[in-house]
Coordinates of C-alpha atoms in Angstrom, one line a residue:
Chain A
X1 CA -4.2 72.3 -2.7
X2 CA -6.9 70.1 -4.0
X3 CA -7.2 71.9 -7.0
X4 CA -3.6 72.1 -8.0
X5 CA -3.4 67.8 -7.2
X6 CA -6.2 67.8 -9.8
X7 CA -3.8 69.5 -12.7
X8 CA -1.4 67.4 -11.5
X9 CA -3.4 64.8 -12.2
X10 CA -4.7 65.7 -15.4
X11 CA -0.9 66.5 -16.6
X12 CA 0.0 63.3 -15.6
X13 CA -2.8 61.3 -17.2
X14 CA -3.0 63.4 -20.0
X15 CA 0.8 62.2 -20.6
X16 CA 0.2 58.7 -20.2
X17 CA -2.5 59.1 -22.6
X18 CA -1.1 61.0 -25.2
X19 CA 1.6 58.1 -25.5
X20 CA -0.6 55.5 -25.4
X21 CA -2.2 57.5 -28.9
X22 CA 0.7 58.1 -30.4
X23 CA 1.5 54.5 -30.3
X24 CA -1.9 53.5 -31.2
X25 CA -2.0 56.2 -34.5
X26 CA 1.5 54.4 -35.7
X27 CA 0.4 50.6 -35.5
X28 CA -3.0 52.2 -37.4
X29 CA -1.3 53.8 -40.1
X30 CA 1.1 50.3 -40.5
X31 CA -2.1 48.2 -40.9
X32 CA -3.4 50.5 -43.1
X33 CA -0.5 51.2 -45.2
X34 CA 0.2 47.1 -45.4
X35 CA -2.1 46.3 -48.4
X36 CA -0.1 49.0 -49.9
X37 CA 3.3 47.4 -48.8
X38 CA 1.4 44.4 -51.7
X39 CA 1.8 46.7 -54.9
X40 CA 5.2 47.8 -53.5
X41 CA 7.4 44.7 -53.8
X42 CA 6.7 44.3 -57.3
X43 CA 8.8 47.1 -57.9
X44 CA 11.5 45.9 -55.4
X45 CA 11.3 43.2 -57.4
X46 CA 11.8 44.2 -60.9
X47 CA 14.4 46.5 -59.1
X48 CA 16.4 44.1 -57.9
X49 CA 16.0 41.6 -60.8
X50 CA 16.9 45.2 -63.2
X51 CA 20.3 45.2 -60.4
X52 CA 20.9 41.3 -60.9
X53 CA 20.3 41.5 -65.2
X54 CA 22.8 44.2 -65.3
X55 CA 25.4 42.6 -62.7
X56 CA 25.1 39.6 -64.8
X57 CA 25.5 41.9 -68.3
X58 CA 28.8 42.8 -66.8
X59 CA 29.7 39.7 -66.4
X60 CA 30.3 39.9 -62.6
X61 CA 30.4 36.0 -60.9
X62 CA 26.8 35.7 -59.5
X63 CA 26.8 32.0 -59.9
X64 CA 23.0 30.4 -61.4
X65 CA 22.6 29.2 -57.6
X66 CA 22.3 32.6 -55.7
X67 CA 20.5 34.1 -58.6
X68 CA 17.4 30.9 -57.8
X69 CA 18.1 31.4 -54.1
X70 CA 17.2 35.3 -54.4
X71 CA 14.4 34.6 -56.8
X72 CA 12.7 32.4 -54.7
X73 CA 13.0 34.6 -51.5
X74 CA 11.5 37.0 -53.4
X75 CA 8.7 35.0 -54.8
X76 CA 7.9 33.4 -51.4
X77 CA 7.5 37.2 -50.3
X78 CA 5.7 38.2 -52.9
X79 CA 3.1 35.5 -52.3
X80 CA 2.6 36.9 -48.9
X81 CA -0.7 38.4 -48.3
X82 CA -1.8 40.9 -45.2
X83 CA -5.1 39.6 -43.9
X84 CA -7.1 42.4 -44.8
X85 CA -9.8 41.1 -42.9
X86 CA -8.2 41.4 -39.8
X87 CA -6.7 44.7 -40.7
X88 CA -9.9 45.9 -41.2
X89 CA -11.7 45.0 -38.1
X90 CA -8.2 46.0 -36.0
X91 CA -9.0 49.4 -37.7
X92 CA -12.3 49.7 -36.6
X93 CA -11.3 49.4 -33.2
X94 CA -8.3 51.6 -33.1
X95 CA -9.5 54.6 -35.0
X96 CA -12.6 55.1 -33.1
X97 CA -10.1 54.3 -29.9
X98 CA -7.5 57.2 -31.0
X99 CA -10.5 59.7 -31.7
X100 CA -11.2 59.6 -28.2
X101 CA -8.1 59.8 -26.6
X102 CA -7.0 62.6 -28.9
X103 CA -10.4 64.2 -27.3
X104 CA -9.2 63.0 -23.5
X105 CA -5.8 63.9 -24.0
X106 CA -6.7 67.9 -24.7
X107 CA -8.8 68.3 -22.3
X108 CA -6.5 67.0 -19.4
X109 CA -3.9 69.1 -21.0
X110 CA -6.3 72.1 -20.9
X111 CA -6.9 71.6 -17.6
X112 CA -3.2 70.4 -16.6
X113 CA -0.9 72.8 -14.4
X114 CA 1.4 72.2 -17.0
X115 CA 0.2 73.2 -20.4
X116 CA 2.3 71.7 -23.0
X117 CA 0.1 73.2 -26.8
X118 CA 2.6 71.1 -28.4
X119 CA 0.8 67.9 -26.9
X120 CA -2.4 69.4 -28.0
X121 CA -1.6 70.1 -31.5
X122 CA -0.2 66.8 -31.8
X123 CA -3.3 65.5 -30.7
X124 CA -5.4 67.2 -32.4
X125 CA -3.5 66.4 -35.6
X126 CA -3.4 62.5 -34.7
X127 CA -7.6 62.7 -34.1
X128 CA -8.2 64.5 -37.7
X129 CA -5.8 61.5 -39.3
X130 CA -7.3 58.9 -37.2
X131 CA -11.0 60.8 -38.5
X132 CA -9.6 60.4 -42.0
X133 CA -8.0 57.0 -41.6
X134 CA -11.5 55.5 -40.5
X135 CA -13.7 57.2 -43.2
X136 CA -10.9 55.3 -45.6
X137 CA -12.2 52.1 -43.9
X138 CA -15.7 52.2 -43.8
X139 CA -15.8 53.3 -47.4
X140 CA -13.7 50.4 -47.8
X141 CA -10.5 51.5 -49.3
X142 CA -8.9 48.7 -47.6
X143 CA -10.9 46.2 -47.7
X144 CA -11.2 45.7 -52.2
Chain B
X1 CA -5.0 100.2 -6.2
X2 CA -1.6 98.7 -5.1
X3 CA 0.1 96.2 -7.3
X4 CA 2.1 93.5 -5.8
X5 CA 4.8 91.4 -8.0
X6 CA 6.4 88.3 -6.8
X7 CA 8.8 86.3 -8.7
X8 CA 9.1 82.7 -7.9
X9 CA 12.7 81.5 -8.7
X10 CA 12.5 77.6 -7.7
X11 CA 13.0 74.3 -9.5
X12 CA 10.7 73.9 -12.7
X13 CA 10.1 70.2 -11.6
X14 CA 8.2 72.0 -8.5
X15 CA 4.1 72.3 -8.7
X16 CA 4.1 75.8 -6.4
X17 CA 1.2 77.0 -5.2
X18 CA 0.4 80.7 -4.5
X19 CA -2.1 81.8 -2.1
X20 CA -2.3 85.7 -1.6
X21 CA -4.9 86.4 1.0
X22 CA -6.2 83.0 0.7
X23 CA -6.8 82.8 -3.2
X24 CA -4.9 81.1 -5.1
X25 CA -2.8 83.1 -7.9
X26 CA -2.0 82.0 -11.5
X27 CA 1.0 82.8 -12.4
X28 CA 3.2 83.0 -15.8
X29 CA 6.0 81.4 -16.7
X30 CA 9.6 83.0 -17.8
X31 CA 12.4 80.9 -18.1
X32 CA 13.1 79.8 -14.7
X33 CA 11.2 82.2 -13.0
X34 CA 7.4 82.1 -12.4
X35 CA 5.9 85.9 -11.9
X36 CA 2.7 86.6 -9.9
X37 CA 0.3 90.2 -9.9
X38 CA -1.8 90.8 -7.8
X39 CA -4.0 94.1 -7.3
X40 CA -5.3 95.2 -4.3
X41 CA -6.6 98.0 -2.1
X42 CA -5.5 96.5 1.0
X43 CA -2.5 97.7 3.3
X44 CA -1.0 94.3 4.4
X45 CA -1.2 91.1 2.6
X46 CA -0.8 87.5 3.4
X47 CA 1.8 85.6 1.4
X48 CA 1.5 81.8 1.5
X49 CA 3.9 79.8 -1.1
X50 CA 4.4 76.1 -0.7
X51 CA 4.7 73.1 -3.3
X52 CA 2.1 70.3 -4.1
X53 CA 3.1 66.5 -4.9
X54 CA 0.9 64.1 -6.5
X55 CA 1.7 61.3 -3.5
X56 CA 0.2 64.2 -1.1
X57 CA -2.8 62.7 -2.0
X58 CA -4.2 59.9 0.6
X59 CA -5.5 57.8 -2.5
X60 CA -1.7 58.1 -4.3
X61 CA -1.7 54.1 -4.8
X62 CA -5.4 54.2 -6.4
X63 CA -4.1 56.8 -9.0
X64 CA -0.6 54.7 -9.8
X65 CA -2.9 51.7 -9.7
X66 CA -4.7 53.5 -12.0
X67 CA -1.6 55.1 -14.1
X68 CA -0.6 51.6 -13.9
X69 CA -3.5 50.5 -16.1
X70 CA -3.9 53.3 -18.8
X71 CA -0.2 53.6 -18.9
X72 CA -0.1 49.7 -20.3
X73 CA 1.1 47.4 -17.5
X74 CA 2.7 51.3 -16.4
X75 CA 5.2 51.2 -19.3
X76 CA 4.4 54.6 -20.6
X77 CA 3.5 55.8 -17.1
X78 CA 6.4 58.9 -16.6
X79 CA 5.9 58.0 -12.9
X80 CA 5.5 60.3 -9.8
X81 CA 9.5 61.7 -9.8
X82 CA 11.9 61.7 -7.1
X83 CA 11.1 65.2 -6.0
X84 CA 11.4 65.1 -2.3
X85 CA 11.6 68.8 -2.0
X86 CA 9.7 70.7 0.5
X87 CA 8.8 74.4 0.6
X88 CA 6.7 76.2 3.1
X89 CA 7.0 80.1 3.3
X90 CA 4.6 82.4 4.7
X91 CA 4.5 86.2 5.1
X92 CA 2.7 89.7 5.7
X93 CA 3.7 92.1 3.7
X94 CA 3.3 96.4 3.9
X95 CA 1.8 97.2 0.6
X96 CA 2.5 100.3 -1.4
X97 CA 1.8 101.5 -5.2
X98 CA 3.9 98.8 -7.0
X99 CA 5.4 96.0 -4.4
X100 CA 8.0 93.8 -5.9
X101 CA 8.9 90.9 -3.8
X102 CA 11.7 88.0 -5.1
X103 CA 11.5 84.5 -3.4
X104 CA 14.0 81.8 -4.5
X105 CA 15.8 78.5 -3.6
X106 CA 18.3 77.3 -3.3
X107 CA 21.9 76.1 -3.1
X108 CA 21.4 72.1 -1.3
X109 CA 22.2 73.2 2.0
X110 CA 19.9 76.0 2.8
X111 CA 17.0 75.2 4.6
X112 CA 15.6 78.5 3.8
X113 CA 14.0 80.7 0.9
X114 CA 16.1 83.7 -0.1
X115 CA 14.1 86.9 0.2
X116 CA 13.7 90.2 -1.1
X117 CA 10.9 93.0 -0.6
X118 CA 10.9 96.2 -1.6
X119 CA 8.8 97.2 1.9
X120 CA 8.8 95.8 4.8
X121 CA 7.8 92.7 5.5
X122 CA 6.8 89.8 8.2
X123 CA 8.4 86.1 8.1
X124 CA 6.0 84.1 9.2
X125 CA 7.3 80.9 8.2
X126 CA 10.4 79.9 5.7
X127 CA 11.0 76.5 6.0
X128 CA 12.9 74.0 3.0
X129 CA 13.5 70.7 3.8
X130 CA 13.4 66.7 2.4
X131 CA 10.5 65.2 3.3
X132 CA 11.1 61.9 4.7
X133 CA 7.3 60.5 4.2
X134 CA 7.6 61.1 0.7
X135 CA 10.5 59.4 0.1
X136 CA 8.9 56.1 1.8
X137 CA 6.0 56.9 -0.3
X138 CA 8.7 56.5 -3.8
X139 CA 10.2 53.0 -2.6
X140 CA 5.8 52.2 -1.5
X141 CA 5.0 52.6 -4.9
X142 CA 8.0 50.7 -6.6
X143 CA 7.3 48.1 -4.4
X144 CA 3.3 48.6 -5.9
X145 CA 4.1 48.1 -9.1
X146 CA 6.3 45.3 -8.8
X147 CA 3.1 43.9 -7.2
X148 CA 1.1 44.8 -10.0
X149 CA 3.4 43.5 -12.4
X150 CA 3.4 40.2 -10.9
X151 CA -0.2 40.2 -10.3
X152 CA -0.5 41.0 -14.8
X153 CA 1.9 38.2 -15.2
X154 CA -0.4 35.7 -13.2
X155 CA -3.5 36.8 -14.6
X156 CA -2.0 36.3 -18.2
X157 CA -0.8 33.2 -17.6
X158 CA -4.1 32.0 -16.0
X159 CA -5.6 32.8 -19.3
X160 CA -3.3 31.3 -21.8
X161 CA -3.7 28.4 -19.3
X162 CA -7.4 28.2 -19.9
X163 CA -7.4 28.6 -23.2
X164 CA -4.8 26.1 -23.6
X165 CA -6.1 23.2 -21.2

């Protein structure tokens, strides 16, 4: 009986876990994909001004006024800048973080009454990502 | 060397725990049904089958505590279920070359495992019920983790209030 509690246990922690990593692996791969989201709205941009030139071309009524009002949302967006500072040290925290739980999660689903090998080829995949994401880091990928 | 063969037809959401002579048998999963071997040279064998819940445990509230934590003020905790199933079946059966022995539940009402040997056999105990404690233990622990929930809130506030003032 004691035994069986314990993979009970372990299922049940190993859940909670496993969770907890997937939802610490998808806030990583946003920080880390933010300084990228930087390069990408120039080409929303010119996309949208390429949409707005040829609207205009055609002579469809897109008065001077909406055409400022959409430049300058644009512009303010485009002057926003992730802190890749604290990207960076958020990073270094989480990656290490989702290494280990990726470990703790397979081993309480090894040892769970329940085995669930989806779980633990998730995790496994999430630990080699995180392993990749945090080599990215420390040889500064981000941070340039 | 007699084989024996028992298939376990209960509710997946069940933990089930198989003791044949006192050891405890792994068995493997197919579909619904859960099928056990064993091997032995003996003439009669003990047959113990009853289910395990995690609130069996003296220390349950340490563990949700503890769920509560890891699980992020218990939001991605999947909780303990509202399993208040009991089973508790017990029985010595006549062994012979290959022994197959069915054990299943249930339709609500029945308070009692459906059997079937292929020798003869001795019904100890067959007993299916709702266990009351464990239902007082389910409303314990929601009333556990309202607790925790407004012991987090205080804490946080205590320390947005200190680093505020």
């Amino acid at each position: 009986m004691g035994k069986e509690l314990l993979r009970q246990r372990a299922y049940h922690t190993g859940t909670i876990l496993f969770r907890v990593m997937m939802l610490s692996l998808g806030v990583s791969i946003l920080c880390f994909v933010a300084p990228m989201i930087q390069a990408l709205y120039g080409l929303v941009v010119l996309l949208f001004l390429l949409t707005v030139i040829l609207f205009t071309l055609g002579l469809i009524l897109l008065d001077e006024e909406k055409v400022a009002w959409i430049q300058s949302t644009f512009d303010h967006l485009s002057e926003l800048k992730p802190n890749l500072e604290l990207i960076c040290k958020i990073l270094q925290v989480m990656l290490p973080m989702i290494v280990a739980l990726s470990v703790v999660v397979i081993v309480c689903q090894l040892l769970a009454s329940k085995r669930s090998f989806g779980k633990i080829i998730a995790s496994a995949i999430a630990g080699l990502v995180a392993v990749t994401l945090w080599i990215c880091v420390s040889k500064g990928v981000i941070g340039r | 060397m007699n084989n024996f063969r028992l298939t376990l037809n209960t509710p997946s959401k069940l933990a089930m725990v198989v003791l044949i002579d006192g050891k405890t048998i792994r068995g493997k999963k197919k579909r619904d049904k859960t099928i056990y071997n064993f091997n032995t040279t003996k003439n009669m064998i003990d047959v113990n089958i009853f289910n395990v819940v995690e609130l069996d445990s003296p220390v349950w509230w340490l563990w949700s505590i503890f769920y509560f934590i890891i699980g992020i003020f218990g939001i991605f905790d999947r909780g303990f279920g509202k399993m208040t199933d009991r089973i508790e079946c017990a029985f010595r059966v006549s062994m012979a070359d290959n022994v197959n022995m069915s054990v299943g539940t249930w339709y609500k009402d029945n308070s009692v495992c459906t059997v079937q040997c292929d020798t003869m056999y001795k019904e100890i105990k067959n007993k299916v019920w709702q266990d009351d404690s464990l239902k007082k233990k389910i409303k314990l622990n929601k009333l556990l983790r309202v607790g925790l929930w407004l012991v987090s809130i205080l804490v946080i506030v205590a320390i947005v209030l200190k680093e505020v003032l």
